[in-house]
Tab-separated table of C-alpha atoms in Angstrom:
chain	number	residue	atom	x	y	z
A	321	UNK	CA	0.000	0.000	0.000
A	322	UNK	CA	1.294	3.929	-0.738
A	323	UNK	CA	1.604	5.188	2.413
A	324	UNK	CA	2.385	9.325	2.691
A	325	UNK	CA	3.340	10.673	5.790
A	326	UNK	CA	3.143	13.925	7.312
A	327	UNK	CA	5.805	15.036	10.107
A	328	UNK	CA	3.284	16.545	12.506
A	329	UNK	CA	-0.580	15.963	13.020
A	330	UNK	CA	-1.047	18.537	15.311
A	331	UNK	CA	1.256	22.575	14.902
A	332	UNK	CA	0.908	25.359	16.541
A	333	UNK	CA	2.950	28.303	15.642
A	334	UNK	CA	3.066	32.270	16.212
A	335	UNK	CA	2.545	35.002	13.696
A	336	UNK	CA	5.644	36.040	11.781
A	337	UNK	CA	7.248	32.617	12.087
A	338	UNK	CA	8.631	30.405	9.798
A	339	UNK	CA	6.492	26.938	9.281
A	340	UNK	CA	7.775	23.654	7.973
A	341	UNK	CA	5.682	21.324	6.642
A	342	UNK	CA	6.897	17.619	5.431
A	343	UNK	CA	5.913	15.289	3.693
A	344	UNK	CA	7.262	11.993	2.314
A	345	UNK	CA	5.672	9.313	0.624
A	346	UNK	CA	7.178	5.722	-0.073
A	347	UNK	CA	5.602	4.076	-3.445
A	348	UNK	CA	8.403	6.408	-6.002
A	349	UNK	CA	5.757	8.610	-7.129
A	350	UNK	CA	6.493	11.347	-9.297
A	351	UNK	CA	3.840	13.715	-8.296
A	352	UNK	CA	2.841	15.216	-5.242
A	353	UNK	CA	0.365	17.824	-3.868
A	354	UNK	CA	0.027	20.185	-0.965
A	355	UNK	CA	-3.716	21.497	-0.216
A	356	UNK	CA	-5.478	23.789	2.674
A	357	UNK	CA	-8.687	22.117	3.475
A	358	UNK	CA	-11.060	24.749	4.725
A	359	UNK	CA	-14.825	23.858	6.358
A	360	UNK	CA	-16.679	24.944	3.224
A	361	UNK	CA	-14.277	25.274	0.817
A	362	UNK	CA	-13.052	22.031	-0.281
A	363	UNK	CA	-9.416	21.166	-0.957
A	364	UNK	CA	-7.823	23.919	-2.380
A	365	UNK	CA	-4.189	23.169	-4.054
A	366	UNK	CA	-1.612	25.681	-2.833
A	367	UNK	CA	1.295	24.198	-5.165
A	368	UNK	CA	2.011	20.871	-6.855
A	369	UNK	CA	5.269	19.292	-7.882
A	370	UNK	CA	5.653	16.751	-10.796
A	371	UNK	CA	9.459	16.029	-10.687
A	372	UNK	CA	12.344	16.554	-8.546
A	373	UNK	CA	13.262	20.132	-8.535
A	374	UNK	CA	10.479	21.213	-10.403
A	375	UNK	CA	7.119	22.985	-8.778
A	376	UNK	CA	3.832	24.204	-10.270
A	377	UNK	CA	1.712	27.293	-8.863
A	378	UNK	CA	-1.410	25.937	-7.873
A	379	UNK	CA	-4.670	27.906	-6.748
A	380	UNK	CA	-3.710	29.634	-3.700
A	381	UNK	CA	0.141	29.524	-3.625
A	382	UNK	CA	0.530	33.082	-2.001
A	383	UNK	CA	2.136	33.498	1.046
A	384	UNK	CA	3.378	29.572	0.675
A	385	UNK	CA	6.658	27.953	-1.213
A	386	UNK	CA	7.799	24.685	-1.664
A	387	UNK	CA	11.201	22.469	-2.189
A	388	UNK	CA	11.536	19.083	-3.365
A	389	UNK	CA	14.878	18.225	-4.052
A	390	UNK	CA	14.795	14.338	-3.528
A	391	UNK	CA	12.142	11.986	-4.935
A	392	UNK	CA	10.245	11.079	-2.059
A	393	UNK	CA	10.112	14.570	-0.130
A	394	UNK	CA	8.080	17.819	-0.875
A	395	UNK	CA	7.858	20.578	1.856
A	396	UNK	CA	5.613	23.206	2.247
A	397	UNK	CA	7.355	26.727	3.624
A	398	UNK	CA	4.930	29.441	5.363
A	399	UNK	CA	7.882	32.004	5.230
A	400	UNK	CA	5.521	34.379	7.731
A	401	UNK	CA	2.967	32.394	9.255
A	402	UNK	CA	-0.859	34.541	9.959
A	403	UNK	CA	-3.385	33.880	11.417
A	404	UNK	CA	-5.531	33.109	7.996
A	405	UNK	CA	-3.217	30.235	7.351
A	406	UNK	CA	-4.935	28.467	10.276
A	407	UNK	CA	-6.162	25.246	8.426
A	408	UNK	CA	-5.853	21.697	7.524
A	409	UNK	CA	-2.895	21.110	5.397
A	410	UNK	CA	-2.884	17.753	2.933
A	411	UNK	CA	-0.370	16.365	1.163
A	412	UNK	CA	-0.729	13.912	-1.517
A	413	UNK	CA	1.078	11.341	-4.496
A	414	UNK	CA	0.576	9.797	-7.553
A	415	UNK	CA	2.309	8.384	-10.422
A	416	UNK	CA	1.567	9.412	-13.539
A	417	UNK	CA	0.793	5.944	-15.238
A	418	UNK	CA	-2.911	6.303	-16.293
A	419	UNK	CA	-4.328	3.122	-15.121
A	420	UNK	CA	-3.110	4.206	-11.515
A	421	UNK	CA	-3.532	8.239	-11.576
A	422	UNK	CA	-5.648	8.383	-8.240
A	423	UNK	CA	-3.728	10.700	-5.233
A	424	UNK	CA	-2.780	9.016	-2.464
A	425	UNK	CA	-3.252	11.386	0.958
A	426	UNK	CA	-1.508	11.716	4.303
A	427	UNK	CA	-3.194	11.640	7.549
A	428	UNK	CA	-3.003	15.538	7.543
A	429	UNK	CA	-1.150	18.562	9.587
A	430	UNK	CA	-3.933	21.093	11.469
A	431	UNK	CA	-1.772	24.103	11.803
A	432	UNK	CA	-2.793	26.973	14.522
A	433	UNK	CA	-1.128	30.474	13.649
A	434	UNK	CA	-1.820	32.459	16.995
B	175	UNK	CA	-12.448	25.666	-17.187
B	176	UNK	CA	-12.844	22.883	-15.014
B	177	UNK	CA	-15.085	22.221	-12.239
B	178	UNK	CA	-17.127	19.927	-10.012
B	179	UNK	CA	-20.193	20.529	-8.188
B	180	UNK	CA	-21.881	18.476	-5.242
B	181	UNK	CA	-25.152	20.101	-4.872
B	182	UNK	CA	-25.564	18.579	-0.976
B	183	UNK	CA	-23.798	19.844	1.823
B	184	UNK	CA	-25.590	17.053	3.831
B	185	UNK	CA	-27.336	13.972	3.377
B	186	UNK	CA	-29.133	11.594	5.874
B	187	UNK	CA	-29.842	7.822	5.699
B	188	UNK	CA	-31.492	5.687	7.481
B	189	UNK	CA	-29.263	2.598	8.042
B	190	UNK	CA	-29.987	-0.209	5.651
B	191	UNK	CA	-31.547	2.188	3.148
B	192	UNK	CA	-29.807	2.793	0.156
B	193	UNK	CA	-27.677	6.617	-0.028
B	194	UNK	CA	-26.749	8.481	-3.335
B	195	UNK	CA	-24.087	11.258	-3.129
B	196	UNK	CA	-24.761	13.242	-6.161
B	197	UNK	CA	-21.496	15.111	-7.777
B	198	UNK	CA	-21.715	16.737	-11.620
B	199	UNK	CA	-18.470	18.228	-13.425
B	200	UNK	CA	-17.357	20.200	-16.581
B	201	UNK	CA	-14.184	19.615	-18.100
B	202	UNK	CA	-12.853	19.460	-21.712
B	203	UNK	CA	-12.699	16.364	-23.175
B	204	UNK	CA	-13.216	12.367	-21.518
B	205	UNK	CA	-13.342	12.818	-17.727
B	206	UNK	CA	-11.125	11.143	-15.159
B	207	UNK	CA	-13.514	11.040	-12.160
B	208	UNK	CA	-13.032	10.282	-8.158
B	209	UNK	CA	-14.414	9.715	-5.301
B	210	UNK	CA	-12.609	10.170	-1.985
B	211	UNK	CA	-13.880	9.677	2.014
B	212	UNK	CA	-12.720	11.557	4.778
B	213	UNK	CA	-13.396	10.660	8.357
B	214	UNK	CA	-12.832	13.403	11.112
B	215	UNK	CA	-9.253	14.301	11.617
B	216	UNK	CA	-8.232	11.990	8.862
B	217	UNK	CA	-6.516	12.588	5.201
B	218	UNK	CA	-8.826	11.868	2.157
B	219	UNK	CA	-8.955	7.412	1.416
B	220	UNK	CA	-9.504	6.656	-2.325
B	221	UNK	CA	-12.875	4.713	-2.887
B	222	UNK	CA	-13.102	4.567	-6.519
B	223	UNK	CA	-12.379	6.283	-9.820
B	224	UNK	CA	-13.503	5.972	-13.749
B	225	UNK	CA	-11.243	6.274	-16.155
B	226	UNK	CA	-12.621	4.646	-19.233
B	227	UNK	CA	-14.759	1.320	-19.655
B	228	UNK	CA	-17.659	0.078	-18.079
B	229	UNK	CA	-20.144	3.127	-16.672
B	230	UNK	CA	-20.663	1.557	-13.501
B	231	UNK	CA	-17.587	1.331	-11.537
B	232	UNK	CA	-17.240	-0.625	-8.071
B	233	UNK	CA	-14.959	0.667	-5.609
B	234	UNK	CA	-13.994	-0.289	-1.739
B	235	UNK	CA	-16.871	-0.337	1.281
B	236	UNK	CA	-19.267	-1.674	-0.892
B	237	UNK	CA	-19.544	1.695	-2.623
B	238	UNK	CA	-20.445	2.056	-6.652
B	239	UNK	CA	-20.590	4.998	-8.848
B	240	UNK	CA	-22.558	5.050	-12.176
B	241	UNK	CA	-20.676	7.515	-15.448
B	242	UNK	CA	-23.090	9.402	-17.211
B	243	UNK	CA	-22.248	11.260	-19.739
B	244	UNK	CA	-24.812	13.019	-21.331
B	245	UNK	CA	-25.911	13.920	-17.929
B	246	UNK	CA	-22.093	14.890	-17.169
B	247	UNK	CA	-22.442	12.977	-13.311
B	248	UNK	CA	-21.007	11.078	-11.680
B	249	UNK	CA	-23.065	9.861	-8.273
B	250	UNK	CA	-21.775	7.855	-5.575
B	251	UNK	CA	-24.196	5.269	-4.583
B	252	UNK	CA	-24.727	2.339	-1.956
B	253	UNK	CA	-27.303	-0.445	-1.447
B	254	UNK	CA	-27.261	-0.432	1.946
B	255	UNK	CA	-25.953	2.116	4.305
B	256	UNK	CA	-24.147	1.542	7.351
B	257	UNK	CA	-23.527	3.988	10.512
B	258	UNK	CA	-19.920	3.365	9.993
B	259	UNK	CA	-20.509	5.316	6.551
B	260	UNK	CA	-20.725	8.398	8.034
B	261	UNK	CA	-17.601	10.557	6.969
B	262	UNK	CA	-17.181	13.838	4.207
B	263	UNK	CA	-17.164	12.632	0.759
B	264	UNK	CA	-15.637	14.638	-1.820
B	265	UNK	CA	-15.900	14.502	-5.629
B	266	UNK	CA	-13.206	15.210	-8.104
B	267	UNK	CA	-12.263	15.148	-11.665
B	268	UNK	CA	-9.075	15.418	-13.999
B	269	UNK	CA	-9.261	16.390	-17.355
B	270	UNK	CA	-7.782	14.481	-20.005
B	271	UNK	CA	-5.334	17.409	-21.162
B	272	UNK	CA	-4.338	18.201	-17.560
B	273	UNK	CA	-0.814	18.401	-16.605
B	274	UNK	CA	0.808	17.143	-13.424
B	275	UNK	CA	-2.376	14.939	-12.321
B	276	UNK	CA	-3.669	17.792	-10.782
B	277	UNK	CA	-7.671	16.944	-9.747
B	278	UNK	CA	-10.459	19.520	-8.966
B	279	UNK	CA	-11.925	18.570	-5.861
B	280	UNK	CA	-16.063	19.937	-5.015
B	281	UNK	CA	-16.791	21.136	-1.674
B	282	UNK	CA	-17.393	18.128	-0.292
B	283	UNK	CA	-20.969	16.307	1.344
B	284	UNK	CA	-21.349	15.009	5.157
B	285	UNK	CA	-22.832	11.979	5.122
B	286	UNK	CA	-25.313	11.162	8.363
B	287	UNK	CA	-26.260	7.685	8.390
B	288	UNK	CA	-28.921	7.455	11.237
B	289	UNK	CA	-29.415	3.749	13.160
């Protein structure tokens, strides 16, 4: 089974700091996904990455970067946390092969910006 | 541009009676089409997708979703509900010239299932 980790279930930071989010995922997918999940709003997809090295704007990427320099690892980077980053941060995988193109999720990182 | 709608923020079943979670999309070209559950403080589990094929597609939990084109939907359905069914269910689609796998996700629907 794909299994995609998250380093923390539970964050809670202070405005103006700088957030770390990781994620890792074990099945040598090429892609993977970081979305806020907000009551209401869905998943939203704040950037996506479908290669080492290489990133893709997604919906809501202000105020958010990313870095994926090996394989199996894509961070997210609130370079100034605030208060409306407060949310349920996702990450997801997949592999590109189109008989197996479904994303594969983490367990999730609530982040509290105070 | 691409998008998916689920028209219910909530829907309630009786246990044992049969629950339909309606989603509809527009995208260009064939759909790829999801369904994904989401129990409380949990990521998003994959229950089923369509890619091409047979319009009725089976997925995990006992769960089904029927392809219809002409109507552009793409409902997730069950014979028989079960308490243990209740969870957020989100719809979500690719479209055949996206890049990167990216998927459009709806809003999501709460599912209630009553005993």
């Amino acid at each position: 089974d794909v299994k995609v980790t998250q380093s923390s279930r539970y964050l809670v930071k202070r405005t103006g700091e700088k957030v770390f989010l990781e994620c890792v995922q074990d099945m040598d997918h090429e892609n993977m996904f970081w979305y806020r999940q907000d009551p209401g709003l869905g998943l939203r997809l704040i950037y996506f990455s479908y290669d080492v090295k290489m990133k893709e704007k997604g919906d809501i990427p202000e105020g958010y970067s990313v870095s994926r320099e090996k394989k199996e690892r894509f961070s997210l980077i609130l370079e100034s946390a605030s208060t409306n980053q407060t949310s349920m941060y996702l990450c997801a995988s997949s592999s590109p092969a189109e008989d197996s193109i479904e994303q594969f999720f983490g367990p999730g990182t609530r982040l509290t910006v105070l | 541009a691409q998008s998916v709608a689920q028209p219910e923020d909530q829907v309630n079943v009786a246990e044992g009676n049969p629950l339909t979670v309606k989603c509809t999309y527009s995208v260009s070209g064939n759909p790829y089409l999801f369904w994904y559950v989401q129990y409380p403080n949990r990521g998003l589990q994959f229950l089923l997708k369509y890619i091409t094929g047979d319009n009725l597609v089976k997925g995990s939990y006992g769960f089904e979703a029927e392809f219809n084109k002409s109507q552009t939907s793409f409902h997730l359905k069950k014979p028989s509900a079960l308490v243990s069914d209740s969870a957020l269910y989100f719809c979500a689609v690719r479209g055949f010239y996206n890049q990167g796998g990216k998927l459009i996700f709806g809003q999501g629907t709460e599912l209630s299932v009553k005993p």
